[in-house]
Short mmCIF file of C-alpha atoms and ligand atoms in Angstrom, two decimals:
data_model
loop_
_atom_site.label_atom_id
_atom_site.label_comp_id
_atom_site.label_asym_id
_atom_site.label_seq_id
_atom_site.Cartn_x
_atom_site.Cartn_y
_atom_site.Cartn_z
CA MET A 516 0.02 -0.01 0.05
CA SER A 517 1.11 3.60 -0.66
CA ILE A 518 1.76 6.12 2.06
CA ALA A 519 -1.43 7.92 1.03
CA GLN A 520 -3.47 4.69 1.25
CA ASN A 521 -1.91 3.97 4.72
CA ILE A 522 -2.86 7.38 5.96
CA ALA A 523 -6.46 7.01 4.69
CA LEU A 524 -6.75 3.65 6.43
CA ILE A 525 -5.46 4.96 9.67
CA GLN A 526 -7.74 7.95 9.48
CA GLU A 527 -10.69 5.47 9.06
CA LYS A 528 -9.55 3.53 12.08
CA ILE A 529 -9.20 6.72 14.15
CA ALA A 530 -12.79 7.65 13.15
CA ALA A 531 -14.09 4.28 14.07
CA ALA A 532 -12.23 4.29 17.47
CA THR A 533 -13.51 7.75 18.38
CA LYS A 534 -16.96 6.82 17.33
CA ARG A 535 -17.20 3.65 19.58
CA SER A 536 -15.81 5.77 22.41
CA GLY A 537 -18.44 8.45 21.96
CA ARG A 538 -15.77 10.96 21.00
CA ASP A 539 -15.61 13.46 18.15
CA ALA A 540 -13.31 12.40 15.32
CA SER A 541 -11.65 15.82 15.43
CA SER A 542 -10.56 15.30 19.00
CA VAL A 543 -7.61 13.16 17.94
CA ARG A 544 -4.79 14.45 15.87
CA LEU A 545 -2.61 12.05 13.70
CA MET A 546 1.10 12.62 13.83
CA ALA A 547 3.32 11.05 11.22
CA VAL A 548 6.50 9.94 12.86
CA SER A 549 9.05 10.35 10.04
CA LYS A 550 12.23 9.34 11.81
CA PHE A 551 14.55 7.40 9.47
CA HIS A 552 12.44 8.27 6.47
CA PRO A 553 13.60 10.72 3.81
CA ILE A 554 12.23 14.15 2.92
CA GLU A 555 10.56 12.82 -0.17
CA GLU A 556 8.35 10.55 1.89
CA ILE A 557 7.54 13.36 4.31
CA GLN A 558 6.43 15.51 1.35
CA VAL A 559 4.22 12.64 0.14
CA ALA A 560 2.60 12.38 3.60
CA TYR A 561 2.10 16.18 3.68
CA ASN A 562 0.48 16.07 0.19
CA ALA A 563 -1.84 13.35 1.56
CA GLY A 564 -3.06 15.76 4.31
CA ILE A 565 -0.61 15.22 7.29
CA ARG A 566 0.03 18.55 9.13
CA LEU A 567 1.76 17.13 12.14
CA PHE A 568 5.26 15.45 12.08
CA GLY A 569 7.42 13.81 14.77
CA GLU A 570 11.06 13.26 14.90
CA ASN A 571 13.16 11.79 17.74
CA ARG A 572 16.67 12.87 16.95
CA VAL A 573 17.82 16.50 16.78
CA GLN A 574 20.44 16.15 14.05
CA GLU A 575 18.18 14.31 11.74
CA ALA A 576 15.19 16.60 12.36
CA CYS A 577 17.30 19.64 11.57
CA GLU A 578 18.82 18.14 8.40
CA LYS A 579 15.46 17.14 7.02
CA PHE A 580 13.03 19.87 8.15
CA SER A 581 15.21 22.83 7.40
CA ASN A 582 15.14 21.60 3.80
CA LEU A 583 11.36 21.30 3.61
CA SER A 584 8.76 24.00 3.27
CA LEU A 585 5.53 22.61 4.67
CA PRO A 586 3.09 25.49 5.28
CA ASP A 587 0.76 25.00 8.36
CA ALA A 588 2.65 21.91 9.37
CA GLU A 589 3.92 21.36 12.93
CA LEU A 590 6.98 19.47 13.96
CA HIS A 591 7.26 17.97 17.40
CA MET A 592 10.30 16.50 19.11
CA ILE A 593 9.33 13.19 20.55
CA GLY A 594 12.60 11.57 21.47
CA SER A 595 14.77 11.75 24.53
CA LEU A 596 16.57 15.12 24.32
CA GLN A 597 20.10 15.96 25.36
CA ARG A 598 20.56 19.25 27.13
CA ASN A 599 23.22 20.48 24.74
CA LYS A 600 20.95 19.97 21.77
CA VAL A 601 18.12 22.01 23.07
CA LYS A 602 19.26 25.23 21.54
CA ARG A 603 19.45 23.71 18.11
CA ILE A 604 16.06 22.15 18.05
CA LEU A 605 14.05 25.06 19.57
CA PRO A 606 13.70 27.24 16.42
CA LEU A 607 12.46 24.20 14.41
CA VAL A 608 9.69 22.76 16.61
CA ASP A 609 6.29 23.70 17.92
CA CYS A 610 6.31 21.27 20.73
CA ILE A 611 8.64 19.09 22.79
CA GLN A 612 6.82 15.96 23.87
CA SER A 613 9.61 14.30 25.76
CA ILE A 614 10.25 16.46 28.85
CA ASP A 615 11.54 13.80 31.23
CA ARG A 616 13.64 15.81 33.67
CA ILE A 617 13.83 19.20 35.14
CA GLU A 618 17.30 20.11 33.77
CA LEU A 619 15.86 20.35 30.31
CA LEU A 620 13.47 23.08 31.50
CA ASP A 621 16.39 25.35 32.53
CA GLU A 622 17.95 24.95 29.14
CA ILE A 623 14.67 25.61 27.27
CA ALA A 624 13.93 28.66 29.43
CA LYS A 625 17.48 29.98 28.86
CA HIS A 626 17.06 29.81 25.02
CA SER A 627 13.51 30.99 24.88
CA SER A 628 14.29 34.13 26.91
CA LYS A 629 13.56 37.51 25.38
CA GLU A 630 17.08 37.95 23.93
CA ASN A 631 17.27 34.61 22.29
CA PHE A 632 13.62 34.06 21.38
CA VAL A 633 12.95 33.56 17.64
CA PRO A 634 10.19 36.12 16.97
CA SER A 635 8.57 34.18 14.16
CA LYS A 636 8.05 31.25 16.52
CA LYS A 637 5.04 31.04 18.87
CA ASN A 638 5.54 29.76 22.41
CA ILE A 639 6.77 26.21 22.31
CA LYS A 640 4.50 23.75 24.02
CA LEU A 641 5.79 21.14 26.36
CA LEU A 642 4.45 17.72 27.15
CA PHE A 643 5.68 15.85 30.22
CA GLU A 644 6.48 12.20 29.69
CA LEU A 645 5.30 9.71 32.28
CA HIS A 646 6.85 6.28 32.71
CA THR A 647 3.85 3.96 32.60
CA GLY A 648 5.22 0.70 31.22
CA GLU A 649 7.86 -1.58 32.53
CA GLU A 650 9.81 -1.62 29.25
CA SER A 651 10.03 2.02 28.52
CA LYS A 652 13.08 3.64 30.02
CA THR A 653 12.36 7.30 29.90
CA GLY A 654 9.87 9.59 31.59
CA PHE A 655 9.03 10.72 35.11
CA VAL A 656 8.44 7.81 37.38
CA SER A 657 6.57 9.57 40.22
CA GLU A 658 3.54 11.78 40.00
CA LEU A 659 5.07 14.12 42.52
CA ASP A 660 8.10 14.72 40.47
CA LEU A 661 5.98 15.24 37.41
CA GLU A 662 3.91 17.88 39.20
CA ALA A 663 7.04 19.55 40.51
CA ALA A 664 8.37 19.80 36.90
CA ILE A 665 5.20 21.37 35.67
CA ASP A 666 5.25 23.84 38.53
CA TYR A 667 8.93 24.60 37.66
CA ALA A 668 8.11 25.06 34.00
CA ILE A 669 5.41 27.65 34.78
CA ARG A 670 7.73 29.53 37.04
CA SER A 671 10.34 29.52 34.23
CA GLY A 672 7.86 31.13 31.89
CA LEU A 673 7.33 28.04 29.81
CA PHE A 674 4.11 26.43 28.50
CA PRO A 675 3.10 22.98 29.73
CA ALA A 676 0.35 21.62 27.45
CA GLY A 677 -0.17 18.05 28.58
CA PHE A 678 1.42 14.64 28.86
CA MET A 679 3.04 11.84 26.84
CA THR A 680 3.71 8.17 27.40
CA MET A 681 4.80 4.98 25.64
CA ALA A 682 3.06 1.76 26.45
CA PRO A 683 5.20 -1.39 26.81
CA PHE A 684 6.05 -3.35 23.66
CA SER A 685 3.71 -6.24 24.31
CA ASP A 686 0.96 -8.40 22.87
CA ASN A 687 -0.91 -8.06 26.14
CA VAL A 688 -3.69 -5.67 25.44
CA ASP A 689 -4.49 -5.31 29.16
CA LEU A 690 -0.97 -4.20 29.89
CA ILE A 691 -1.05 -1.65 27.14
CA ARG A 692 -4.43 -0.35 28.13
CA HIS A 693 -3.31 -0.05 31.75
CA SER A 694 -0.42 2.14 30.60
CA PHE A 695 -2.81 4.57 28.83
CA VAL A 696 -5.34 4.56 31.69
CA THR A 697 -2.44 5.46 34.05
CA LEU A 698 -1.61 8.43 31.94
CA ARG A 699 -5.13 9.64 31.72
CA GLU A 700 -5.82 9.34 35.40
CA THR A 701 -2.56 10.95 36.39
CA ALA A 702 -3.19 13.76 33.98
CA ALA A 703 -6.71 14.33 35.44
CA ARG A 704 -5.38 14.50 39.02
CA ILE A 705 -2.58 16.98 38.02
CA GLN A 706 -4.94 19.08 35.96
CA LYS A 707 -7.05 19.61 39.12
CA ASN A 708 -4.08 21.06 40.88
CA PHE A 709 -3.32 23.44 37.98
CA SER A 710 -6.83 24.61 37.20
CA HIS A 711 -5.59 27.79 35.55
CA LEU A 712 -3.67 25.76 32.90
CA ASP A 713 -4.83 23.74 29.91
CA LEU A 714 -3.01 20.39 30.24
CA SER A 715 -5.45 18.54 27.97
CA GLU A 716 -3.05 17.13 25.42
CA LEU A 717 -2.55 13.37 25.90
CA SER A 718 0.01 11.95 23.46
CA MET A 719 -0.32 8.27 23.50
CA GLY A 720 -0.57 5.51 20.90
CA MET A 721 1.69 4.24 18.20
CA SER A 722 1.23 1.99 15.05
CA ASN A 723 0.31 -1.05 17.13
CA ASP A 724 -1.72 0.43 19.89
CA PHE A 725 -3.26 3.74 18.72
CA GLU A 726 -6.86 2.37 18.66
CA ILE A 727 -6.59 1.29 22.32
CA ALA A 728 -5.03 4.76 23.14
CA ILE A 729 -7.97 6.53 21.52
CA GLU A 730 -10.47 4.46 23.56
CA GLU A 731 -8.54 5.57 26.69
CA GLY A 732 -8.57 9.35 25.76
CA SER A 733 -5.58 9.93 23.54
CA THR A 734 -5.63 13.42 21.75
CA LEU A 735 -2.58 12.79 19.65
CA VAL A 736 -1.44 9.43 18.19
CA ARG A 737 2.20 9.13 16.99
CA VAL A 738 2.27 6.74 14.02
CA GLY A 739 5.43 5.79 12.15
CA THR A 740 5.54 2.21 10.72
CA ALA A 741 1.88 2.04 9.79
CA ILE A 742 2.31 5.14 7.57
CA PHE A 743 5.80 4.83 6.11
CA GLY A 744 6.51 1.11 6.48
CA THR A 745 9.42 -0.41 8.36
CA ARG A 746 12.33 1.78 9.24
CA SER A 747 15.64 0.89 7.68
CA TYR A 748 17.96 1.92 10.49
CA GLY A 749 21.39 2.80 9.11
CA VAL A 750 20.21 4.95 6.17
CA ASN A 751 20.55 8.17 8.11
CA GLN A 752 23.13 7.16 10.60
C1 LIG B 1319 9.24 5.80 16.78
C2 LIG B 1319 8.28 6.39 17.68
C3 LIG B 1319 6.90 6.32 17.47
C4 LIG B 1319 6.36 5.62 16.25
O1 LIG B 1319 6.40 4.26 16.36
P1 LIG B 1319 5.68 3.22 15.30
O2 LIG B 1319 5.59 1.94 16.16
O3 LIG B 1319 6.59 3.18 14.18
O4 LIG B 1319 4.34 3.81 15.01
C5 LIG B 1319 6.08 6.92 18.41
N1 LIG B 1319 6.46 7.61 19.52
C6 LIG B 1319 7.87 7.67 19.78
C7 LIG B 1319 8.27 8.40 20.97
C8 LIG B 1319 8.79 7.06 18.86
O5 LIG B 1319 10.07 7.11 19.21
#
């Protein structure tokens, strides 16, 4: 199947999953995770209607997306981020979904300050990653630490917008579902303590589990393989 056909099929599945959960189809955004795929394929996905892309490595994201002109499209950083690469990625992205420790916030605040701020950019949104599955290695482990990080971000003048998680790689649907429920319930509790903020973005669900994620409240699904096919690691390394 072509990339355009894959996207159409996923959009149908998203529509069906929202419908059976009593949700509006427009309440879930589809992100195309384009890591390890060339700019030609990104352009094809854009032409097929994708307006949200995700990359997980700074170097690769910069090389590809500074050579593309995709009006109205957003790029999100979804991979674990090193402190010394923050400065480089900030001008290129609309959101960093992988905030997993406080020290990143200092670095982001430093480079988004008035002197360094890129005027053409709107405020960069931040999603806080929660560790919900045994096999994922990144993310905040405790709800208290997560809350402290959000508080710290606000006091640093940054813009927390919600949460992100990765379910375990597993065939066990209950285990996967549990991971998404954990994120949703944690988010709801934290939202109560920050009632003046909008923390409603829940980034959860990938190629193999996005329908379960939608049933559990996902607002943004991150789909790579099911759109672009298998990644050939090594091509961009
Ligand atoms: C690679 C990646 C995805 C996409 O995974 P697929 O299984 O290919 O859909 C989603 N989220 C994150 C954080 C990723 O690194």
